[in-house]
Backbone as a chain_set.jsonl record, in Angstrom:
{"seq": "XXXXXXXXXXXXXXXXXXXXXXXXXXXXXXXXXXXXXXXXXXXXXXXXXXXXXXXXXXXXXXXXXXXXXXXXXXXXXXXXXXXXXXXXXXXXXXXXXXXXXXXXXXXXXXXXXXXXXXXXXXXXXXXXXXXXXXXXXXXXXXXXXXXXXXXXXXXXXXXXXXXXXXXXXXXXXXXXXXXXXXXXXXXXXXXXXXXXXXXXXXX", "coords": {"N": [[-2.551, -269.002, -183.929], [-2.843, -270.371, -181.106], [-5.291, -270.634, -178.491], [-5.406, -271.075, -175.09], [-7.284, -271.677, -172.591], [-7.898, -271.343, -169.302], [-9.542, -272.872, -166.611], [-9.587, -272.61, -164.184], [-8.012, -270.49, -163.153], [-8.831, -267.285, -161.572], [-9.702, -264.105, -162.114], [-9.799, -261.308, -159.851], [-10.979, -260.143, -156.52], [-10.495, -261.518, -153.27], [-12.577, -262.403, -150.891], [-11.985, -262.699, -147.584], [-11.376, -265.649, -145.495], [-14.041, -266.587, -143.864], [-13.933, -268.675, -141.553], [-11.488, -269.04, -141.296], [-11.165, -266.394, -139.858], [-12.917, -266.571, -137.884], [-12.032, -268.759, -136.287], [-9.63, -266.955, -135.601], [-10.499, -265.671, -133.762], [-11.827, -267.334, -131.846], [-9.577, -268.91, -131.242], [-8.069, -266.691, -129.684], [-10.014, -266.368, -127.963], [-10.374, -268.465, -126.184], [-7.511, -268.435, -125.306], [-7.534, -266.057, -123.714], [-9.379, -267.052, -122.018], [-8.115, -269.273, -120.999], [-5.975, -267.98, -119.716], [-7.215, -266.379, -117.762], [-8.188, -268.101, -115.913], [-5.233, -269.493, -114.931], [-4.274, -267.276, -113.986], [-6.092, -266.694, -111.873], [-6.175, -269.303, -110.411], [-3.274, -268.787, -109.591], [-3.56, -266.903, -108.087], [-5.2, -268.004, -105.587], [-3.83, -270.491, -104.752], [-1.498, -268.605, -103.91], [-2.901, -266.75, -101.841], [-3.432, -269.106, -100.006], [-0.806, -269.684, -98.694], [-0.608, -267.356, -97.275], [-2.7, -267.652, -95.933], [-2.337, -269.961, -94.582], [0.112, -269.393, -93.294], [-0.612, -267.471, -91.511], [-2.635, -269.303, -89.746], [-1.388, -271.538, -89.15], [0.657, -269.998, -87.545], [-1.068, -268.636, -85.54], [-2.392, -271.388, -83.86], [-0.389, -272.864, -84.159], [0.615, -275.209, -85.633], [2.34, -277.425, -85.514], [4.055, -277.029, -87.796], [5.826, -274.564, -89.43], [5.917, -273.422, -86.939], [5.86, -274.787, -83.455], [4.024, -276.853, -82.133], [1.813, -276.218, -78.941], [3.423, -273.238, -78.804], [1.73, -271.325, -80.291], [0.001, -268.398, -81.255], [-2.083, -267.959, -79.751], [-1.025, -269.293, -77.858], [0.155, -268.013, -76.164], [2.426, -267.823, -77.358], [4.693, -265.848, -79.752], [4.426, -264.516, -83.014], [6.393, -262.728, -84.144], [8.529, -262.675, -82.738], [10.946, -265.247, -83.094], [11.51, -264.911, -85.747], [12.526, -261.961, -86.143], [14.381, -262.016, -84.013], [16.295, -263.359, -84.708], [17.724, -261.982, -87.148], [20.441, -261.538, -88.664], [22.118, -260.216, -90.072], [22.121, -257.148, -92.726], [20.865, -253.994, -93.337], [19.419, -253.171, -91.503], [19.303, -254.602, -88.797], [19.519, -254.081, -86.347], [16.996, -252.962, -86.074], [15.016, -254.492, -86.017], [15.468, -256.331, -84.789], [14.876, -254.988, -82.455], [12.244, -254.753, -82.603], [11.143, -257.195, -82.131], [8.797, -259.285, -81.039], [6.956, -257.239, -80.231], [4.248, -256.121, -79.092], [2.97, -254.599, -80.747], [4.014, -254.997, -83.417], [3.69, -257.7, -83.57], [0.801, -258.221, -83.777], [0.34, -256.396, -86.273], [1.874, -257.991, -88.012], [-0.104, -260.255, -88.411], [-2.291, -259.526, -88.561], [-1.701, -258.754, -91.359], [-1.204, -261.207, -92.38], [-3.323, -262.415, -92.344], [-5.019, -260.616, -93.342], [-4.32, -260.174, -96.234], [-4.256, -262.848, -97.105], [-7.145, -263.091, -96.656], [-8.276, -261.489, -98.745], [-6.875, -262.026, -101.211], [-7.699, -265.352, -101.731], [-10.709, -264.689, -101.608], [-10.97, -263.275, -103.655], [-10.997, -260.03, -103.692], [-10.406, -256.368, -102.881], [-8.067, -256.432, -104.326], [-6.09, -255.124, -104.771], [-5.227, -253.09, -102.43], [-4.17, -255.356, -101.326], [-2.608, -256.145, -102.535], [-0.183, -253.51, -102.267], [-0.21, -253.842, -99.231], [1.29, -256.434, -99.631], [3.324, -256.456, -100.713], [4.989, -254.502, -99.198], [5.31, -255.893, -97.019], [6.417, -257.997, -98.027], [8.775, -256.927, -98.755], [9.825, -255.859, -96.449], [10.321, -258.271, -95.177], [12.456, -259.792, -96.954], [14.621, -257.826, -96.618], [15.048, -258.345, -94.405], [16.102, -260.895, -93.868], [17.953, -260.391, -96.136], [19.364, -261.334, -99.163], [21.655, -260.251, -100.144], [23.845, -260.661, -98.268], [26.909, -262.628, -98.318], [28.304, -263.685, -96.244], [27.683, -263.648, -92.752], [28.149, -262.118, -90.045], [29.793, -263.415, -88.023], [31.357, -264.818, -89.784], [30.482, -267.041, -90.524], [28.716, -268.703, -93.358], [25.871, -267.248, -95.308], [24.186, -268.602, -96.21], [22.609, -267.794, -98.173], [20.929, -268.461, -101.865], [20.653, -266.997, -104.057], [21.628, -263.361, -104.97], [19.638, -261.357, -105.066], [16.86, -261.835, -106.158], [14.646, -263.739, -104.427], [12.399, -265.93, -102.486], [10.6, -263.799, -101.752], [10.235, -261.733, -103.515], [9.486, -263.068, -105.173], [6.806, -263.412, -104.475], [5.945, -260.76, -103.862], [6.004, -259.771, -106.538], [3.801, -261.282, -107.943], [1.745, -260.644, -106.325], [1.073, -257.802, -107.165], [1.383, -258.494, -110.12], [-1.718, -260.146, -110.422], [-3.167, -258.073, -108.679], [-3.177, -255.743, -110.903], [-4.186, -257.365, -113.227], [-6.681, -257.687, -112.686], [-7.513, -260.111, -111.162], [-9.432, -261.233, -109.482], [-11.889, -261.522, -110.573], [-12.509, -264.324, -112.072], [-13.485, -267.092, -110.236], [-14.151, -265.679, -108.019], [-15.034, -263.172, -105.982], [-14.221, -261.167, -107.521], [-15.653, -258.895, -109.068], [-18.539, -258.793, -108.358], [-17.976, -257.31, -105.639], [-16.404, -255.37, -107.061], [-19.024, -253.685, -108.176], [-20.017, -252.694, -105.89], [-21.129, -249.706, -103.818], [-19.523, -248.001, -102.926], [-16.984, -249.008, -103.506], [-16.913, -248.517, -106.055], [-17.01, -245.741, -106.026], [-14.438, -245.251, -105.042], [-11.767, -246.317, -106.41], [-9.183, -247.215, -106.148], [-10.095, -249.453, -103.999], [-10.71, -251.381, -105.0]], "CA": [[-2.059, -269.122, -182.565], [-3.655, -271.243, -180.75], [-5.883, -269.93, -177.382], [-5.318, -272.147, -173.931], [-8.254, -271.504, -171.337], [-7.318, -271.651, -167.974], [-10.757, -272.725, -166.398], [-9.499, -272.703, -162.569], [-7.824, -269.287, -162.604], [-10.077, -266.386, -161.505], [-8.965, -262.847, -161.821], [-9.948, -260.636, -158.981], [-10.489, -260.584, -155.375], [-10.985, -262.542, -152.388], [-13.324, -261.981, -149.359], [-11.229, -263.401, -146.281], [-12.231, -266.691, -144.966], [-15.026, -266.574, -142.696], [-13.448, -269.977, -140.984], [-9.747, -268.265, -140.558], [-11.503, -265.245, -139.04], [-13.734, -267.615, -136.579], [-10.921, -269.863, -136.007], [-8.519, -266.944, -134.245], [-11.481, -265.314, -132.789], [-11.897, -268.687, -130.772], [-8.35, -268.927, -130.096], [-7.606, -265.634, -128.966], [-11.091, -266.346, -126.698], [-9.902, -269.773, -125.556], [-6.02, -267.909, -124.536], [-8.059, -265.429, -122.903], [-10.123, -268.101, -121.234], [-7.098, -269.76, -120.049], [-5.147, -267.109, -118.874], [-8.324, -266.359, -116.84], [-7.764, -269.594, -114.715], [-4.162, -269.377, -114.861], [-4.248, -266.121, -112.515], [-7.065, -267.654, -110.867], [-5.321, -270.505, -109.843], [-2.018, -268.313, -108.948], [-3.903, -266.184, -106.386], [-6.119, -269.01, -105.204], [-2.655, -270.715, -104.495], [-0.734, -267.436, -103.109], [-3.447, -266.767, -100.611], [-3.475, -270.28, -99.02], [0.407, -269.222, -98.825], [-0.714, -266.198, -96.634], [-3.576, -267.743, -94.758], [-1.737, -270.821, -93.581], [1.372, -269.011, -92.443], [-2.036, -266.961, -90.255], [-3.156, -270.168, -89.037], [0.142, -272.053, -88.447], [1.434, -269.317, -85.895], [-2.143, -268.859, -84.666], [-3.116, -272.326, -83.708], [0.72, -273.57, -83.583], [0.043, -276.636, -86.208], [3.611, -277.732, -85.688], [4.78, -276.965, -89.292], [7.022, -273.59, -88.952], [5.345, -273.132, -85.673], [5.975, -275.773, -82.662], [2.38, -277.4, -81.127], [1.739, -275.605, -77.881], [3.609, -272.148, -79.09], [0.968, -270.28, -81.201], [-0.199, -266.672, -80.769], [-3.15, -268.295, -78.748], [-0.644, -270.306, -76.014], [1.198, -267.251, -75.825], [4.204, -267.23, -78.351], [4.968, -264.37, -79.9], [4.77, -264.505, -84.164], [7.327, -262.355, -84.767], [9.927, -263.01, -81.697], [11.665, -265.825, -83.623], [12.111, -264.608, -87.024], [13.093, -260.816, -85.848], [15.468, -262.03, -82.979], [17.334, -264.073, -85.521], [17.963, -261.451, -88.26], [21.607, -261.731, -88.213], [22.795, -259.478, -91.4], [21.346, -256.251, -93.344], [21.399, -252.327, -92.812], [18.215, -252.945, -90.357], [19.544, -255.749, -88.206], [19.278, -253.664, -85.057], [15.69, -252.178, -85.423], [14.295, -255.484, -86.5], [15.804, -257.153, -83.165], [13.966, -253.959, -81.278], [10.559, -255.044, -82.962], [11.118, -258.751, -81.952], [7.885, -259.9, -80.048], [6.342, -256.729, -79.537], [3.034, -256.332, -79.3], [1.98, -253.686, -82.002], [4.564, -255.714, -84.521], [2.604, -258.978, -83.771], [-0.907, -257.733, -84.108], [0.283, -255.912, -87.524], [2.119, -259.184, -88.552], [-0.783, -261.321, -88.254], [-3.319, -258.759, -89.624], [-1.691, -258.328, -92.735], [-0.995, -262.233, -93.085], [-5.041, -262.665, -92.49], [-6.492, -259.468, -94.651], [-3.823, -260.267, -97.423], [-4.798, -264.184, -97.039], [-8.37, -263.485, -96.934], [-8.15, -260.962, -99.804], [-6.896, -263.555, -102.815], [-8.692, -266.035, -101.56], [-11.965, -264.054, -101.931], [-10.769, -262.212, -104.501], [-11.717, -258.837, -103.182], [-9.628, -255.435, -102.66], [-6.537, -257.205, -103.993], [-5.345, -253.564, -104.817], [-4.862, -253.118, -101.482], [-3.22, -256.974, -100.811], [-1.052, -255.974, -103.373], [0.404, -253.121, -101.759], [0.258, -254.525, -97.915], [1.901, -257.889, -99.554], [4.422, -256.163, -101.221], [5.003, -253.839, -98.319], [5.234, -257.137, -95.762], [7.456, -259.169, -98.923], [10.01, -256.064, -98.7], [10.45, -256.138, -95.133], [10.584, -259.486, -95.094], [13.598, -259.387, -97.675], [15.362, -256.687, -96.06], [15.31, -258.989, -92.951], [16.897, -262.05, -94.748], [19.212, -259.819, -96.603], [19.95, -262.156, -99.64], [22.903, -260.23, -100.061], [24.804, -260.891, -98.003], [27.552, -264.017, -98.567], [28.561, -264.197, -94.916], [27.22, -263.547, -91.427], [29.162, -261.422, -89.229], [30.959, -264.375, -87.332], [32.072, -265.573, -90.545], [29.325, -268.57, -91.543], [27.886, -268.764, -94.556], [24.382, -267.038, -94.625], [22.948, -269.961, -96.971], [21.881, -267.232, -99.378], [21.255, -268.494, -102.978], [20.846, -265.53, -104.971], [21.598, -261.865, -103.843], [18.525, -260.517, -105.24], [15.689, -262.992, -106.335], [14.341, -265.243, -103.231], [10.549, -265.794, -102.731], [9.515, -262.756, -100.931], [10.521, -260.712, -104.464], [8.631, -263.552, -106.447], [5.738, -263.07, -103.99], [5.51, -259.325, -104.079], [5.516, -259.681, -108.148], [2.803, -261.952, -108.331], [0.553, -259.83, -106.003], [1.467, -256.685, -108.259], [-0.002, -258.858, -111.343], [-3.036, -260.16, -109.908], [-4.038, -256.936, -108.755], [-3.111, -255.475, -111.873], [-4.992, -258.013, -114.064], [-8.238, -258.253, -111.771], [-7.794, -261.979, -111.177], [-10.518, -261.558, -108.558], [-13.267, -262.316, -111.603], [-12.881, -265.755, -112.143], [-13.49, -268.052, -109.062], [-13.78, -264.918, -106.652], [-15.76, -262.301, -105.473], [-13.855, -259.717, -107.693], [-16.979, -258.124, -109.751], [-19.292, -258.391, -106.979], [-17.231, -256.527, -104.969], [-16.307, -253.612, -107.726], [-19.851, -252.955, -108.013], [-20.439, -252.154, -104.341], [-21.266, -248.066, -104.524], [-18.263, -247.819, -101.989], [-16.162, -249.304, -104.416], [-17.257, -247.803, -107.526], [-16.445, -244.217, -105.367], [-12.938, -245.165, -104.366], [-11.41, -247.412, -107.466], [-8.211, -247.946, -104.862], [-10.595, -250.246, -103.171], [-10.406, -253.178, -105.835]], "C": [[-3.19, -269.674, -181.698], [-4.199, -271.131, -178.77], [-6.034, -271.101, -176.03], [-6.225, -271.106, -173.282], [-7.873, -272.263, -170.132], [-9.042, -272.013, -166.907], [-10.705, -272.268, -164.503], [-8.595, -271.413, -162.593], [-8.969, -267.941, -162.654], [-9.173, -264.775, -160.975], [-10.153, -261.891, -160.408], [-9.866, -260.754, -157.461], [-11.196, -261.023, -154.471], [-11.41, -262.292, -151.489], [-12.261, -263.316, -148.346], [-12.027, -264.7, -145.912], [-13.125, -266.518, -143.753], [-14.322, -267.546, -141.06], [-12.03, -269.54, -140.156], [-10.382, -267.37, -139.42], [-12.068, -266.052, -137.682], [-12.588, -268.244, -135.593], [-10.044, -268.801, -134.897], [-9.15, -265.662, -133.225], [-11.158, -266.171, -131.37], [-10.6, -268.524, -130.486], [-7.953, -268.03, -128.996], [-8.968, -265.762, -127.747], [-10.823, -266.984, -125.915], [-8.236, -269.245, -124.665], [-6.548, -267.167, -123.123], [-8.99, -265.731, -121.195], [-8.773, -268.886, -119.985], [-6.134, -268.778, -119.336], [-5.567, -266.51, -117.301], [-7.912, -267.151, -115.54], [-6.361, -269.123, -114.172], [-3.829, -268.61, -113.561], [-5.053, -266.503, -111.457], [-6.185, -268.517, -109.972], [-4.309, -270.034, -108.893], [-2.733, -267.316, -107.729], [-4.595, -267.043, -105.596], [-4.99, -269.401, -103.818], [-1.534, -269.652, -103.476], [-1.847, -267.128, -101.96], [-3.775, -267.896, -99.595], [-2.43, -269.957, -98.334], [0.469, -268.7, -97.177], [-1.504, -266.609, -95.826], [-2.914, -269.157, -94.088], [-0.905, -270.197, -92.94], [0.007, -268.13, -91.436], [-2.029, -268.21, -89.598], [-1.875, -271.214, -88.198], [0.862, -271.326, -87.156], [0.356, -268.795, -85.215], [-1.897, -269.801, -83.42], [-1.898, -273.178, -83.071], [0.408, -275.414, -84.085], [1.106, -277.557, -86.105], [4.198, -277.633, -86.838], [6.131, -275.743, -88.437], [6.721, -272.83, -87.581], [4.612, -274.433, -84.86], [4.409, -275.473, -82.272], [2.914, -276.865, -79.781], [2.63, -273.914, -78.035], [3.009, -270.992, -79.826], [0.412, -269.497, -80.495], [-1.013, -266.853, -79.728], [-2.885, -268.76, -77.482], [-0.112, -269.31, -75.814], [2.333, -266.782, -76.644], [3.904, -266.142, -79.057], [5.108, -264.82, -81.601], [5.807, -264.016, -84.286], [8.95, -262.016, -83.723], [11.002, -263.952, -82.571], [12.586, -265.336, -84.302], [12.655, -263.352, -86.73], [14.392, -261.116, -85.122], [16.443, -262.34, -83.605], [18.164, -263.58, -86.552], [20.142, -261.206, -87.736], [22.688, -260.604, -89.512], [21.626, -258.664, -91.766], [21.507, -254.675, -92.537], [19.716, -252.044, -91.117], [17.94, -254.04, -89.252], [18.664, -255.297, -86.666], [17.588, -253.004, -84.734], [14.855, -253.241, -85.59], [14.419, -255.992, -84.631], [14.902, -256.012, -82.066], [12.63, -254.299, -81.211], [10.243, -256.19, -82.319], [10.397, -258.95, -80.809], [7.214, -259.091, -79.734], [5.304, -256.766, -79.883], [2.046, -255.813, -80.662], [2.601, -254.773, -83.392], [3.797, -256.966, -84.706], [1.661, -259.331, -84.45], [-0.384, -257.058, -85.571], [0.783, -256.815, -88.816], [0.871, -259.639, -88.892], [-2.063, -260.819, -88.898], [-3.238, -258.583, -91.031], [-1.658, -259.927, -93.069], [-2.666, -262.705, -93.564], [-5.241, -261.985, -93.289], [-5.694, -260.172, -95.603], [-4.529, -262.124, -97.968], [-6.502, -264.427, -97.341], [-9.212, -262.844, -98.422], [-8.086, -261.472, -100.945], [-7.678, -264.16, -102.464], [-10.078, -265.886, -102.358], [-11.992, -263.671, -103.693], [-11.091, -260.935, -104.825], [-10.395, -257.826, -102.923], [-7.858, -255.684, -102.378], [-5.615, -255.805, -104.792], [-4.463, -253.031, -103.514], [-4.13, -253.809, -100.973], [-2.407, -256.872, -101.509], [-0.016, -254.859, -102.736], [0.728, -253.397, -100.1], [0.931, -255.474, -98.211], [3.114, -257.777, -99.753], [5.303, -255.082, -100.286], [6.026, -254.717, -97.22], [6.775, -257.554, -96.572], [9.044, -258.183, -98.374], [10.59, -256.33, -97.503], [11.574, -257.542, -94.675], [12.283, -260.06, -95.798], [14.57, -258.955, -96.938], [16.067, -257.864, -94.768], [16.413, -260.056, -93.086], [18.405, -261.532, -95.168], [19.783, -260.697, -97.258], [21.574, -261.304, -100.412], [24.011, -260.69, -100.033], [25.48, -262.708, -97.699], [27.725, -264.722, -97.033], [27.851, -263.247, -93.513], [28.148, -262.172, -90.929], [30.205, -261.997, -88.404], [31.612, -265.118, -88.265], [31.086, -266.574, -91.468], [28.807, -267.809, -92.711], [26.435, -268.455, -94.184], [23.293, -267.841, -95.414], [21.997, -269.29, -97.736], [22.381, -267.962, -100.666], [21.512, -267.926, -103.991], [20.953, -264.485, -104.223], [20.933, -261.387, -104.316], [17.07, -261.217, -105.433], [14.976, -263.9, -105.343], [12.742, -265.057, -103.504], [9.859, -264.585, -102.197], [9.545, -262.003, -102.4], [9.594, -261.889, -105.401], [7.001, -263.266, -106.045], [5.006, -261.44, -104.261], [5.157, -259.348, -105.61], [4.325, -260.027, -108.622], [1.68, -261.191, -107.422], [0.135, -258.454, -107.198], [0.464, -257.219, -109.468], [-0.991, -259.675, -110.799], [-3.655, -259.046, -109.683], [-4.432, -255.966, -110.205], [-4.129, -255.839, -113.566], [-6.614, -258.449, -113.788], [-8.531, -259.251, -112.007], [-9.0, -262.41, -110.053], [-11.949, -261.67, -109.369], [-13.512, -263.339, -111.466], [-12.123, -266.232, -110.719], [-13.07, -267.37, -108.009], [-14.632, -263.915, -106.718], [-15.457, -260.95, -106.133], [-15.493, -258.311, -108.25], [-18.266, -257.92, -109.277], [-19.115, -257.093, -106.138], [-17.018, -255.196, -105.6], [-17.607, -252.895, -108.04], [-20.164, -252.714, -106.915], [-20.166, -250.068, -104.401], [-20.143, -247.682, -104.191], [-16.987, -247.914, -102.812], [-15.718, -248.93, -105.241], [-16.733, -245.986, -107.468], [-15.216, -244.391, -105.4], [-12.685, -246.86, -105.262], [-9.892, -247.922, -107.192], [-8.675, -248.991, -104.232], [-10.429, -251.505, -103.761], [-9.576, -253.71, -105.867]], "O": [[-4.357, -269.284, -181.754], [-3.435, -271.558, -177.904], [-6.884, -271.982, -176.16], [-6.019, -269.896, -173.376], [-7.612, -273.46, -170.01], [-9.575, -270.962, -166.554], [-11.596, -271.759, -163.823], [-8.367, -271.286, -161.39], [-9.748, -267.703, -163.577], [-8.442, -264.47, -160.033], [-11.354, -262.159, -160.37], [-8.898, -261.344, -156.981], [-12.422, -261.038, -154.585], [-10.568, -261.728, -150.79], [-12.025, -264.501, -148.581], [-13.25, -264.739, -146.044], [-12.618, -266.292, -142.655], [-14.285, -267.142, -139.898], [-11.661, -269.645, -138.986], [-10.154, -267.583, -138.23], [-11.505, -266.006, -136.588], [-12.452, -268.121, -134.376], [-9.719, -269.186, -133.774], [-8.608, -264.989, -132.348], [-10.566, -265.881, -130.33], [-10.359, -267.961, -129.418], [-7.622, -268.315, -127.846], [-8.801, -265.202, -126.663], [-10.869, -266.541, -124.768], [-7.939, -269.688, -123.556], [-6.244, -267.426, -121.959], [-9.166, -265.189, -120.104], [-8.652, -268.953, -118.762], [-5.61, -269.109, -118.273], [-4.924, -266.279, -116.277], [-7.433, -266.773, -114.471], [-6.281, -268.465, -113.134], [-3.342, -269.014, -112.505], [-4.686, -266.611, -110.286], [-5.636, -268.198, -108.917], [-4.213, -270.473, -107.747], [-2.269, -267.159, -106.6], [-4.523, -266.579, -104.458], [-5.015, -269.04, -102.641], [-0.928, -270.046, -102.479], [-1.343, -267.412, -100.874], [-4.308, -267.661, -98.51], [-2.714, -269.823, -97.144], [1.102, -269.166, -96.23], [-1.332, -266.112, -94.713], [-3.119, -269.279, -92.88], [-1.05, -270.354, -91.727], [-0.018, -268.647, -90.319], [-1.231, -268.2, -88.66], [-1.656, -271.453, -87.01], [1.406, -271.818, -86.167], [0.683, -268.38, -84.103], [-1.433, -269.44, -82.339], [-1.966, -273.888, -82.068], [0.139, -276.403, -83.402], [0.864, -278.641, -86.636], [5.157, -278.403, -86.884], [6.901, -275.886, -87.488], [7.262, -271.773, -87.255], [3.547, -274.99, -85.127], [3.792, -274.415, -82.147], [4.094, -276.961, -79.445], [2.322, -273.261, -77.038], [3.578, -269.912, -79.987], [0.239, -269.653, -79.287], [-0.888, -266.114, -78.752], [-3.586, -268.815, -76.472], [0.511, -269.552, -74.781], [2.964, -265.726, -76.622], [2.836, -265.546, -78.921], [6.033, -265.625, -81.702], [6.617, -264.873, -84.638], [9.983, -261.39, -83.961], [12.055, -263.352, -82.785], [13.788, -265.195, -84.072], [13.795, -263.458, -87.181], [15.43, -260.575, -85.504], [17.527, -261.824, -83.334], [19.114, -264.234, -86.983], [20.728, -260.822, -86.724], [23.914, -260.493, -89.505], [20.472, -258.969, -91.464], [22.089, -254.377, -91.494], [19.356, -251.199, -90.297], [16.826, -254.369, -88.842], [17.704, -255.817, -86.097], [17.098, -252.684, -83.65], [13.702, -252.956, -85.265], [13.643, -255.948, -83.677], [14.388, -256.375, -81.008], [11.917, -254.238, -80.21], [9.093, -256.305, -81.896], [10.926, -258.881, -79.699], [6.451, -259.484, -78.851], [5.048, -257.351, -80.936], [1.06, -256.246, -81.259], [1.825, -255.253, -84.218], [3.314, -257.287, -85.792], [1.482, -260.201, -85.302], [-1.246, -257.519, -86.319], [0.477, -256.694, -90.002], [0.67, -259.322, -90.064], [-2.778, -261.51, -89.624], [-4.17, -258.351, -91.802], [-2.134, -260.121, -94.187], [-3.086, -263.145, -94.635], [-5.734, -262.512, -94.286], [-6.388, -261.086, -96.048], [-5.123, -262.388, -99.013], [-7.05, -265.365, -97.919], [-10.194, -263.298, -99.009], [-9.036, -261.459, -101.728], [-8.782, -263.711, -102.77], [-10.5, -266.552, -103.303], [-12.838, -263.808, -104.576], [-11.424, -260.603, -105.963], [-9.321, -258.403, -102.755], [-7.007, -255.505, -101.506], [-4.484, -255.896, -105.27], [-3.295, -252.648, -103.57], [-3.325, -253.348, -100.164], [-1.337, -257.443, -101.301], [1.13, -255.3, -102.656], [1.872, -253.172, -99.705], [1.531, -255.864, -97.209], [3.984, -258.525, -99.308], [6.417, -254.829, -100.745], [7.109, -254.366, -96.751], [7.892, -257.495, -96.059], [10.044, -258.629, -97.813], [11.666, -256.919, -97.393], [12.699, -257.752, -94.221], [13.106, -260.651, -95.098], [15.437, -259.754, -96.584], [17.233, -258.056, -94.424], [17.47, -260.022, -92.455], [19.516, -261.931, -94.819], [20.718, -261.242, -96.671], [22.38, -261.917, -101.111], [24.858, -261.022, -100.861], [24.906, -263.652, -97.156], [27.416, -265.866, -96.701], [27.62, -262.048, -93.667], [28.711, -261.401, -91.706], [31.242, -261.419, -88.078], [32.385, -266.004, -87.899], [31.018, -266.755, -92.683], [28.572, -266.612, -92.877], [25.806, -268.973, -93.262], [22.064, -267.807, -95.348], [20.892, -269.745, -98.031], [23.572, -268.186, -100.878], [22.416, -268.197, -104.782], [20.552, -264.435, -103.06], [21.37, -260.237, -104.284], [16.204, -260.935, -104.605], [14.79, -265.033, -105.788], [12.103, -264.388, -104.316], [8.636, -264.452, -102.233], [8.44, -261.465, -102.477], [9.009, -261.433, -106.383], [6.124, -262.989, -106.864], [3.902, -261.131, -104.71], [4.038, -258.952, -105.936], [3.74, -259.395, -109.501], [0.573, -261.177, -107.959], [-0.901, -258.307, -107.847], [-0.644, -256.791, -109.79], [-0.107, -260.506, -111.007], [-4.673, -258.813, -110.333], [-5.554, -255.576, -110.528], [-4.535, -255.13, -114.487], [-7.403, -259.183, -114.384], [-9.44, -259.616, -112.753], [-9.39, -263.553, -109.815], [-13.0, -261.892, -108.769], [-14.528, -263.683, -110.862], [-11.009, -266.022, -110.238], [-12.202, -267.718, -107.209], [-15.073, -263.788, -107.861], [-15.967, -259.886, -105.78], [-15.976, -257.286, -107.768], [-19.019, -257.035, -109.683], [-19.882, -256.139, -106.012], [-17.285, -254.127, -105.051], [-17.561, -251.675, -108.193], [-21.272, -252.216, -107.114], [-19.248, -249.424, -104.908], [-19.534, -246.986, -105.004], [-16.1, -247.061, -102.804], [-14.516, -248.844, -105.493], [-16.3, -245.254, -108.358], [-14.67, -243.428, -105.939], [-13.114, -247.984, -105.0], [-9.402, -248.847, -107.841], [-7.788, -249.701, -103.758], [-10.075, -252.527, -103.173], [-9.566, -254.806, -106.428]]}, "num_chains": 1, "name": "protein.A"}
């Protein structure tokens, strides 16, 4: 009987590739890397959001706020959008708020801290709950609910639950969540401050 040698089979076993292992090292570093940015980018982006709508009804750039009407000639931030609320279970206390003074000043504070907050990338713990705080209201006010008005019109809602104030509030939520204030922000600066490091609400 006649004996065949196999010269290329090898009985036992195999140490893992060095190369595979390297290989999803790097990837999983490189995902990590990009995901980095990614959030970066999205709060970068969401606090321009927040500090133009500040500066627009400041300054009165004419965008959603007429030249010569900003907080500085006199107009009132939140007279417009309150007076107008025309649908929702908080129609009537919204229209009470419309132009006053404390509502203004608390408008315009949260559009600045929350605005200057991403940006920075500093105590977006906090910008997450004032943004998402503001987004709700804001919502509520809109009321994508509802299909029709009270005189009948169409209230030019597209969805009854989804609009941007609910995509806004989400995306503060993960940013804070993911401490996107590392890359291309002041976050890790900031969490070592002793103040900080005491009170871990502050980041």
């Amino acid at each position: 009987m006649a004996v065949h040698e196999h010269p290329h089979r090898h009985v036992g076993f195999r140490l893992p590739s060095l190369r595979r292992a390297g290989t999803a090292e790097a990837t999983a570093g490189s995902t990590t890397a990009v995901s980095a940015y990614a959030f970066a980018g999205l709060r970068l982006v969401l606090g321009f959001v927040f500090l133009w709508a500040f500066l627009d009804k400041t300054f009165g750039f004419g965008y959603a706020t007429q030249s010569g009407k900003g907080w500085i000639d006199g107009g009132s931030p939140t007279k417009g959008f309150l007076s107008s609320v025309a649908a929702g279970p908080m129609e009537s206390t919204f229209h009470s708020w419309a132009g006053d003074t404390w509502a203004d000043w608390l408008f315009m504070l949260g559009l600045l801290g929350i605005g200057l907050a991403l940006v920075s990338g500093v105590a977006l713990r906090l910008a997450a709950v004032a943004g998402t705080a503001m987004m709700a209201l804001m919502w509520i006010a809109e009321w994508p609910p509802a299909k029709h008005l009270p005189d009948g019109s169409l209230s030019m809602s597209t969805n009854p639950f989804a609009d941007y104030h609910l995509v806004y509030a989400v995306a503060l939520i993960a940013l804070a969540a993911v401490g996107a204030g590392a890359t291309w922000g002041l976050g890790r600066a900031w969490a070592r401050l002793p103040l900080v490091e005491r009170h871990r609400w502050l980041q």
